[in-house]
Coordinates of C-alpha atoms and ligand atoms in Angstrom, one line a residue:
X10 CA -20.4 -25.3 -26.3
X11 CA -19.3 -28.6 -24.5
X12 CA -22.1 -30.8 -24.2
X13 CA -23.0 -31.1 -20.6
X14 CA -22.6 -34.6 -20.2
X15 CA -19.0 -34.4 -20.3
X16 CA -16.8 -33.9 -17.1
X17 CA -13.3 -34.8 -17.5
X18 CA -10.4 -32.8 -19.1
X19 CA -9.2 -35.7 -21.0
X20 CA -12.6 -36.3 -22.7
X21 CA -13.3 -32.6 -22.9
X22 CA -10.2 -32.0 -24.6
X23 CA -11.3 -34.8 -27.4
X24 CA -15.5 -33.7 -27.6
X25 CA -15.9 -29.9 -26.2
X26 CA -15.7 -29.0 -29.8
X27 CA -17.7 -32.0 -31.1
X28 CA -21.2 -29.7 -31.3
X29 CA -19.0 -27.3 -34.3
X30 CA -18.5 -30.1 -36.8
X31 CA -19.7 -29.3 -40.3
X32 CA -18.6 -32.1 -41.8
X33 CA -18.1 -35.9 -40.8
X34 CA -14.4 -35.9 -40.7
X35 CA -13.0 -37.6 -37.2
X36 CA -10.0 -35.7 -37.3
X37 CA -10.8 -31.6 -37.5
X38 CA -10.4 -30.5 -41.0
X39 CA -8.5 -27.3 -41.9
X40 CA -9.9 -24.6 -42.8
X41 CA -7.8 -21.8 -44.7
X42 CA -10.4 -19.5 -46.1
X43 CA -10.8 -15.5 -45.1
X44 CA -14.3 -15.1 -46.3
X45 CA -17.2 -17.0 -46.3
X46 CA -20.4 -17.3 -48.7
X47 CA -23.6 -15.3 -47.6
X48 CA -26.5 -17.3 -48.1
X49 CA -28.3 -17.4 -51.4
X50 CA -31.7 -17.1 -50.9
X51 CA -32.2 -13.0 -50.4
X52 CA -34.3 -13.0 -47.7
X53 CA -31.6 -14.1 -45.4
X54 CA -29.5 -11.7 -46.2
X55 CA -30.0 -9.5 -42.5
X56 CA -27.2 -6.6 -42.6
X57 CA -25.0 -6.9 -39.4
X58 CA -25.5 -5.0 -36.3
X59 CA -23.7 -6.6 -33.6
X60 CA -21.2 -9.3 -35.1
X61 CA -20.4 -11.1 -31.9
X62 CA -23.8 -11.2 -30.7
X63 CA -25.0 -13.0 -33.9
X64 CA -22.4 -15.2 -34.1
X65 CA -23.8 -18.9 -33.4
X66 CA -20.6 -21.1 -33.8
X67 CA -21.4 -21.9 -37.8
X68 CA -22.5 -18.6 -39.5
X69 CA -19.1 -17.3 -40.8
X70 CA -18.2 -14.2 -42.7
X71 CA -14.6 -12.7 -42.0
X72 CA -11.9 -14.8 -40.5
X73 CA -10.8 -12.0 -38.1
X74 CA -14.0 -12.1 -36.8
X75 CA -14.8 -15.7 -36.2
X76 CA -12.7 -18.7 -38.0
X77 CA -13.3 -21.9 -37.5
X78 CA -10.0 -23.7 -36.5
X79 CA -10.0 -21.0 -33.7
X80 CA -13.4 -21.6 -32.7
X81 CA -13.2 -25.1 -32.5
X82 CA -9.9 -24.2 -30.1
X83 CA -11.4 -21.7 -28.4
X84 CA -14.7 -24.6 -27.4
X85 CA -12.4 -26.9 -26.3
X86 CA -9.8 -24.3 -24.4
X87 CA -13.1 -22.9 -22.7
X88 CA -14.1 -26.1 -21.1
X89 CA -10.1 -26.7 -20.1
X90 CA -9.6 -23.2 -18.6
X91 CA -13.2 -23.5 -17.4
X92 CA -13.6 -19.6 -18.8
X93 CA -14.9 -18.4 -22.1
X94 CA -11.5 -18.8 -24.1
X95 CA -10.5 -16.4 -26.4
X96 CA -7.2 -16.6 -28.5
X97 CA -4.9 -14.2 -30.2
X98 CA -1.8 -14.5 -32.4
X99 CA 0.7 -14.6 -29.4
X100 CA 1.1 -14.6 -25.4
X101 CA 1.4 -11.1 -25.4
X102 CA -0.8 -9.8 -28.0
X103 CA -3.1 -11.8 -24.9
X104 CA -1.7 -9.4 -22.0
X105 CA -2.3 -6.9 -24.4
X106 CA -5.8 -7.8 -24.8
X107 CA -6.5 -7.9 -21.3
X108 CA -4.9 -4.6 -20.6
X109 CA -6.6 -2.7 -23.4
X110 CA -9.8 -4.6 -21.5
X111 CA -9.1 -3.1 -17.6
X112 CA -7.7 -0.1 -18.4
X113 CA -5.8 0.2 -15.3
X114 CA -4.2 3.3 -13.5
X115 CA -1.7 0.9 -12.2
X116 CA -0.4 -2.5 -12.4
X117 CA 1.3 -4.4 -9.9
X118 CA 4.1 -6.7 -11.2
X119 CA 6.7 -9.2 -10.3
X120 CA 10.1 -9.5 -12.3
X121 CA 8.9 -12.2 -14.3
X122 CA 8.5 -12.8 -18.3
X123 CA 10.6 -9.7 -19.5
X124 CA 8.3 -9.0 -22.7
X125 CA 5.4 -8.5 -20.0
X126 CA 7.0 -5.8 -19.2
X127 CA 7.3 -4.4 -22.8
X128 CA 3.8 -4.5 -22.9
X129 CA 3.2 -2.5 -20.1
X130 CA 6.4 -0.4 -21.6
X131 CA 4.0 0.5 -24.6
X132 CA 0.8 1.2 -22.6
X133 CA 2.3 3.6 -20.2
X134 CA 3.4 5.7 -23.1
X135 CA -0.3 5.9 -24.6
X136 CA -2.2 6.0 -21.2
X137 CA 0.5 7.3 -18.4
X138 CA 0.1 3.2 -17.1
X139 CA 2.0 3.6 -13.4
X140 CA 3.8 0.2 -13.0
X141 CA 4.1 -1.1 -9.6
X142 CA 6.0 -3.6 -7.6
X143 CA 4.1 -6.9 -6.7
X144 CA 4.8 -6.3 -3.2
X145 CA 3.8 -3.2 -3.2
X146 CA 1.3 -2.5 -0.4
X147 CA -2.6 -2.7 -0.6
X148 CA -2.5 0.5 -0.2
X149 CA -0.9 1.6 -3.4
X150 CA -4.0 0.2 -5.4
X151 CA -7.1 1.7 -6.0
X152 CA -10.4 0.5 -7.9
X153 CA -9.8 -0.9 -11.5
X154 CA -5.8 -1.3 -11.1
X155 CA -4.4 -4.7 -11.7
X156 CA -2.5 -7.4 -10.1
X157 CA -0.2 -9.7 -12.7
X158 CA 0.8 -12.5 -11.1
X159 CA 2.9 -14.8 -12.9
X160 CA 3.1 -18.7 -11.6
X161 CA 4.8 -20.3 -11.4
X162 CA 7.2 -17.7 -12.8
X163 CA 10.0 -17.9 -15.5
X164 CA 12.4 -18.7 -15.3
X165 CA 12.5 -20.2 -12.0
X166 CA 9.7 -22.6 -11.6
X167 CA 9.0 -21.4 -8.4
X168 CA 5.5 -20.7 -7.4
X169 CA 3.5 -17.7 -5.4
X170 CA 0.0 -18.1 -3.8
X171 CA -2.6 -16.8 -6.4
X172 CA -5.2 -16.8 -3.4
X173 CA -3.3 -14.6 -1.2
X174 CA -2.8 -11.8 -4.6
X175 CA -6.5 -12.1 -5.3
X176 CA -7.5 -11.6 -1.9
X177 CA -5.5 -8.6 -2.1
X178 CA -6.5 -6.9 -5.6
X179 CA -10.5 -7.3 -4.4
X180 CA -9.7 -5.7 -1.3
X181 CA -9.4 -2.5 -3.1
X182 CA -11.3 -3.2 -5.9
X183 CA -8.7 -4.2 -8.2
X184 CA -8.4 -6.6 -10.6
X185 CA -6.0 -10.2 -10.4
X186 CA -4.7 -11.1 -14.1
X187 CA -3.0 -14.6 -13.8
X188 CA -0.2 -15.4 -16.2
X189 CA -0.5 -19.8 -15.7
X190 CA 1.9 -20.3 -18.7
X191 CA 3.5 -22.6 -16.7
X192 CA 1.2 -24.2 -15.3
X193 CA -1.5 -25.2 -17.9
X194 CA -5.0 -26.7 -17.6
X195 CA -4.0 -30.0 -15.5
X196 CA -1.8 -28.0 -13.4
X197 CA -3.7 -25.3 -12.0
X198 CA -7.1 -23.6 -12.4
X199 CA -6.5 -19.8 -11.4
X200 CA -10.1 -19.0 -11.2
X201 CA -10.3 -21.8 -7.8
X202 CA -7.8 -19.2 -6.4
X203 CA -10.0 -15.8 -7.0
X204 CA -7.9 -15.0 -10.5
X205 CA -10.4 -12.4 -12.8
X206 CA -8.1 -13.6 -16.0
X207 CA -6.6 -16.4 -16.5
X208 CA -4.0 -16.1 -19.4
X209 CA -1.8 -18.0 -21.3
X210 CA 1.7 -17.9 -23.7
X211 CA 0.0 -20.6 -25.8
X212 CA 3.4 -21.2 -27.4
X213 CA 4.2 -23.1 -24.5
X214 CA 1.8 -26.3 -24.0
X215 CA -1.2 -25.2 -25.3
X216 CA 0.7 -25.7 -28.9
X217 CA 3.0 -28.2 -27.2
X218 CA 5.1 -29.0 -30.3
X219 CA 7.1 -25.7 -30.6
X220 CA 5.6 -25.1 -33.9
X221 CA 3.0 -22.7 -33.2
X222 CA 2.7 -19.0 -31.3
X223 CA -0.5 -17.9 -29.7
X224 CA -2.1 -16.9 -26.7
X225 CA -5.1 -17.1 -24.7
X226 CA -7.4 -15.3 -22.2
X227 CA -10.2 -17.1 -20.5
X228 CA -12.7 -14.8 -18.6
X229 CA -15.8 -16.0 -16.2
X230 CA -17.7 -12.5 -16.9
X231 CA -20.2 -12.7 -20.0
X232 CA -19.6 -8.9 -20.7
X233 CA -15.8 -9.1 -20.7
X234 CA -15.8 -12.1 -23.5
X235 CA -17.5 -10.0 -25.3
X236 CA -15.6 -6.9 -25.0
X237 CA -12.5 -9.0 -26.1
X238 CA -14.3 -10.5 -29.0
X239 CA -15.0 -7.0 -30.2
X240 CA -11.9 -5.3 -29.3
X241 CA -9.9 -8.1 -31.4
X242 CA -12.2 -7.5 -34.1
X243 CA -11.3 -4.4 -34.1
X244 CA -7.7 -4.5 -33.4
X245 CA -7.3 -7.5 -35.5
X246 CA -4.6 -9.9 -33.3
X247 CA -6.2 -13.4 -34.3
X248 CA -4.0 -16.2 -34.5
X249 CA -3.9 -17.9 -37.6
X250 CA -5.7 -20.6 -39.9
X251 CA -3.2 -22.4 -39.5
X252 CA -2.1 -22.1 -36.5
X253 CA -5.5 -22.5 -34.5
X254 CA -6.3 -25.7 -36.4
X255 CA -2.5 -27.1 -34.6
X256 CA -3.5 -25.8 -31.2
X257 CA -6.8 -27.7 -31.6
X258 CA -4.6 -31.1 -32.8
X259 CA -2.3 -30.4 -29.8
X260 CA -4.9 -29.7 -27.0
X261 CA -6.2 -33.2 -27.6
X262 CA -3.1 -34.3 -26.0
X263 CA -2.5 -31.6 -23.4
X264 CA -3.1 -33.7 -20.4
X265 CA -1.2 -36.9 -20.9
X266 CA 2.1 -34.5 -22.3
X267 CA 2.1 -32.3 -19.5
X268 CA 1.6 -34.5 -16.8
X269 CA 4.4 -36.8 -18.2
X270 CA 6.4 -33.9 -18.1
X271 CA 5.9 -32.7 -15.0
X272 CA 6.9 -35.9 -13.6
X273 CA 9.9 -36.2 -15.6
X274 CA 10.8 -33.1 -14.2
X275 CA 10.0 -33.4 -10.7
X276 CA 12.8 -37.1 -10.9
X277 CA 15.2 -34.7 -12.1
X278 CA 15.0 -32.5 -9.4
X279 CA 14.8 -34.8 -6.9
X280 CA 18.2 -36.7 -8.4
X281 CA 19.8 -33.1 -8.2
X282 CA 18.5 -31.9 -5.1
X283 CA 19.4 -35.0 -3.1
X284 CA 22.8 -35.1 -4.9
X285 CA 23.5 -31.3 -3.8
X286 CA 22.2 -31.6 -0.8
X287 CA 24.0 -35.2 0.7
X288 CA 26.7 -35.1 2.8
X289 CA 29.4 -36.9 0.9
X290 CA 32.2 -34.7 -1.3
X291 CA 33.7 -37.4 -2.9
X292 CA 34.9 -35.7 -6.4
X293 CA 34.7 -38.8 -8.5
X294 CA 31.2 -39.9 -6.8
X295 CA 28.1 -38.8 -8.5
X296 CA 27.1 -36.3 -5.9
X297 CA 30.6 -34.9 -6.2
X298 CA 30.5 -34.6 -9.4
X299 CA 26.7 -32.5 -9.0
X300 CA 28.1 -30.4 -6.2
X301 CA 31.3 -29.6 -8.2
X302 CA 29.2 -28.2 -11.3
X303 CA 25.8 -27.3 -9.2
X304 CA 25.1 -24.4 -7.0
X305 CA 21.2 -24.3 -6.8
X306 CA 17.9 -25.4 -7.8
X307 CA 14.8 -23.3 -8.2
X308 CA 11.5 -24.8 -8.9
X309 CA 8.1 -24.9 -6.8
X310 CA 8.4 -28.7 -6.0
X311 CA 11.1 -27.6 -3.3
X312 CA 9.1 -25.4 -2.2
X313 CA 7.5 -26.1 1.6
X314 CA 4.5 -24.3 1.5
X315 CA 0.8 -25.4 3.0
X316 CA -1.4 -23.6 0.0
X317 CA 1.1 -25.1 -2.9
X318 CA -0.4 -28.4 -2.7
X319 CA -3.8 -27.3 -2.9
X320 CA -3.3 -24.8 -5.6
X321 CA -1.3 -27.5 -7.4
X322 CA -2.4 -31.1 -6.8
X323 CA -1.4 -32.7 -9.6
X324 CA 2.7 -31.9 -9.8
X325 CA 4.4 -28.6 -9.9
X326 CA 5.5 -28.0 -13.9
X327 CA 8.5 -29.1 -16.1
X328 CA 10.1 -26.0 -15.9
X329 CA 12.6 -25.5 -13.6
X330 CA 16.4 -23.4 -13.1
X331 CA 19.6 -24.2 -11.7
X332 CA 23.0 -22.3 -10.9
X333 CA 26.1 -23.5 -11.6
X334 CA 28.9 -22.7 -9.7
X335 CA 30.2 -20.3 -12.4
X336 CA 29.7 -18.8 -15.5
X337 CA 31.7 -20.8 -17.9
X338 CA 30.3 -23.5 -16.7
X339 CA 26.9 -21.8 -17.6
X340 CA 27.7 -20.1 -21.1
X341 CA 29.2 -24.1 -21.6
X342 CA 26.7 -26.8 -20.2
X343 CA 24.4 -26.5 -22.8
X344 CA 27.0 -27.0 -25.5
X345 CA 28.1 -30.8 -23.7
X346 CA 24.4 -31.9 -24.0
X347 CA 23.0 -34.4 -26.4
X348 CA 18.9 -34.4 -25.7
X349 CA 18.6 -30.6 -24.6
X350 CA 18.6 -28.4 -27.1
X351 CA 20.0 -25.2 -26.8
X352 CA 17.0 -23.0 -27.5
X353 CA 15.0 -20.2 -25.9
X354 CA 11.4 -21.0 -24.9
X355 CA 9.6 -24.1 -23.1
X356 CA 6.9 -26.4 -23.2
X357 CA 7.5 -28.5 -26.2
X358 CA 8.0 -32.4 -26.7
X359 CA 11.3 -31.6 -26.8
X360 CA 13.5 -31.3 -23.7
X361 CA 15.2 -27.5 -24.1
X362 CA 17.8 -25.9 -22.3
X363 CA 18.5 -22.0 -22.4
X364 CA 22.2 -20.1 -20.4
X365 CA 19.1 -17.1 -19.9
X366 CA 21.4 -14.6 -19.9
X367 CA 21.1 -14.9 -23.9
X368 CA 17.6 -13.4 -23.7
X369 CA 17.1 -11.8 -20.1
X370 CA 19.8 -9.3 -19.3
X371 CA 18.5 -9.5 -15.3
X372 CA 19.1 -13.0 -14.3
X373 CA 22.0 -14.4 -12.7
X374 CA 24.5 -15.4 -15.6
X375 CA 25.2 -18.3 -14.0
X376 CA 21.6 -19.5 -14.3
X377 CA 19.9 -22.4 -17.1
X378 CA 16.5 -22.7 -17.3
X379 CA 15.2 -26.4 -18.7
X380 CA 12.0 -27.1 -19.7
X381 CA 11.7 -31.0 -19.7
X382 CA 9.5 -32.5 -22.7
X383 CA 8.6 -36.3 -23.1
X384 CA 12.1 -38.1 -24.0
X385 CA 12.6 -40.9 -21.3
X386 CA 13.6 -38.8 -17.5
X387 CA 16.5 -41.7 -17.1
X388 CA 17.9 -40.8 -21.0
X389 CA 17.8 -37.0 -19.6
X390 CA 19.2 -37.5 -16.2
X391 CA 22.3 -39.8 -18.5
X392 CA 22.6 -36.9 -20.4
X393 CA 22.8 -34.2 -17.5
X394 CA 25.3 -36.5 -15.6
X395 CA 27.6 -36.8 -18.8
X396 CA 27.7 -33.3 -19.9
X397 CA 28.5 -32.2 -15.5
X398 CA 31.4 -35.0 -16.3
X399 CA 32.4 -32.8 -19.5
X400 CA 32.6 -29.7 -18.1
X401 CA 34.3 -30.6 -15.3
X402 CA 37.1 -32.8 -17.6
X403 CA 37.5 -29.4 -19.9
X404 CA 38.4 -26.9 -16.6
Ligands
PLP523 C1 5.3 -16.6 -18.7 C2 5.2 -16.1 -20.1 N1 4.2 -15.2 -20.4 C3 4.1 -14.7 -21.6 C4 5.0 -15.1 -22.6 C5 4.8 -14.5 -24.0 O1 4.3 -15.4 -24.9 P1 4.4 -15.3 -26.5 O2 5.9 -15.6 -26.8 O3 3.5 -16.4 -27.0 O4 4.0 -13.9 -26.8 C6 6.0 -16.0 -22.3 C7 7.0 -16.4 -23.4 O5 8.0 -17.0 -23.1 C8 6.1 -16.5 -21.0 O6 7.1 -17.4 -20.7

């Protein structure tokens, strides 16, 4: 739907959806209604056969069919992701989607988001879903299984090579689902790399405010958009009026917010990393003081790996983790801060900080994960460096 004149992200994010306007508003309008009028004159009036195929971006009838805040996201998501976009109410009603799509015998998974793996919990009880290990060998795989490959992965930042998991999925015929949560349009672009689905916890920075929950699959294959498009007829997992019509406010900002976040992040790191790893011990010098209450750092920026630059050109993500040398220190950093919240998710204009162990039972509990939004990286590194001071002052 983008007109074809247009070819950067920034100007795509602002126009792709410029061919749906109905009315002259500049900013989109919201649109709250369910149903929509038929036309009047009765000899338009053609009983439906094949919904999505009639569908022609303007002709509405049932919002759980087609609404348009979401289509209006959906046309500018589809030129971002460089797919055919298509949203549902959450992240995983999306990996839900995509599984009820393949079908697979088995699926081959890292460790990971943790309610991934409650969706594949409920869809080995209905279809006897073997789950695999992601290192598990070629081998193990056979024609219609699936890869899900989650980079870079939460909570550590850290990244793996999506070329090197597609390469082994088509090798046996299987399929490579790519969970880029944390590395949105800007980032990455999983289908370069050989991904077959590229999906997306658009609660993260799709929505970008933390004020929205949705998700998103983007497909290159005309015959699986439309299998989605009717399978979420049917099963009904849309995300909102509301919520569609903020994802479509937020994406017009997508680039400029995550790239500023990602190189907020990637000072931070650097301040920690070269404080953790200098030689002086000092306890009252600022390295010290980081080695005293720092273990570790985990993010894909200190990663030293040939394909990572070319699968990620333009900065490595805002998430990242770090160990502290204990867990008090852990269960009390966040508690010291002023500018991190204490909060579970990420990718928000708001700089959050989670002790993990509060929703993932199998990380370390010594481990934070921070997600860095857009307050000033030198206000946020002040605010680190005071609340390391803290803890160490309250031992
Ligand atoms: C990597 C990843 N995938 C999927 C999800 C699930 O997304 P949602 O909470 O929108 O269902 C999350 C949520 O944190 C996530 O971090």
């Amino acid at each position: 739907m983008a007109p074809s004149n247009i070819a950067q992200p920034s100007t795509q994010a602002l126009h792709a959806d410029d061919p749906l306007n109905l009315v002259t508003d500049v900013a989109p309008p919201i649109h709250l209604s369910t149903t929509f009028r038929y036309p009047n004159a009765p000899d338009e009036l053609l009983p439906s056969e094949d919904p999505v195929a009639e569908f022609n971006g303007k002709n509405y009838v049932y919002s759980r069919e087609f609404a348009p805040n979401a289509t209006r996201f959906e046309a500018v998501l589809s030129s971002l992701l460089k797919g055919h976009a298509v949203s549902y109410a959450t992240g995983l009603a999306a990996l839900h989607a995509a599984l009820t799509l393949l079908n697979p015998r088995r699926i081959s998974v890292g460790e990971g988001y943790h309610g991934s793996h409650e969706v594949i919990a409920v869809i080995s009880r209905l279809s006897g879903l073997q789950k695999l290990n992601i290192s598990c060998p070629a081998e193990s795989l056979e024609a219609g299984d699936v890869i899900l490959l989650e980079t870079p992965v939460n909570p550590y930042g850290t990244a793996f090579s999506i070329e090197e998991y597609a390469l082994k999925a088509h090798a046996r015929g299987a399929y490579l689902i790519v969970d880029s949560t944390f590395a949105p349009p800007g980032l990455q672009d999983p289908f370069l790399w050989g991904a077959d689905i590229v999906m997306h916890s658009g609660s993260k920075y799709l929505g970008g405010h933390s004020d929205l929950l949705c998700g998103v699959l983007a497909v290159k294959r005309e015959d699986w958009h439309k299998q989605l498009l009717e399978d979420r007829l049917a099963l009904g997992n849309v995300m909102g009026n509301i919520e569609s019509w903020l994802g479509t406010r937020s994406l017009r900002t997508l680039e400029v917010r995550v790239q500023r976040s990602s190189q907020s992040s990637a000072k931070l790191i650097s301040w920690l990393h070269s404080a953790l790893n200098t030689s002086s011990r000092a306890p009252d010098t600022e390295e010290g003081i980081v080695q005293s209450v720092l273990k570790k750092i985990y993010h894909a920026s200190l990663q030293d790996e040939p394909w990572l630059h070319r699968q990620m050109p333009n900065g490595f993500g805002p998430v990242f983790s770090i160990v502290l040398q204990n867990e008090d220190f852990a269960r009390a950093l966040p508690s010291k801060l002023s500018f991190f919240q204490h909060a579970t998710s990420l990718g928000g204009v708001e700089s959050l900080i989670e002790w993990r162990a509060l929703s993932d039972s199998r990380v370390d509990r010594k481990l934070l994960r921070i997600s860095v939004g857009l307050e000033n990286w030198e206000d946020l590194k002040e605010d680190l460096f005071q609340a390391f001071t803290a803890i160490l002052e309250g031992q």
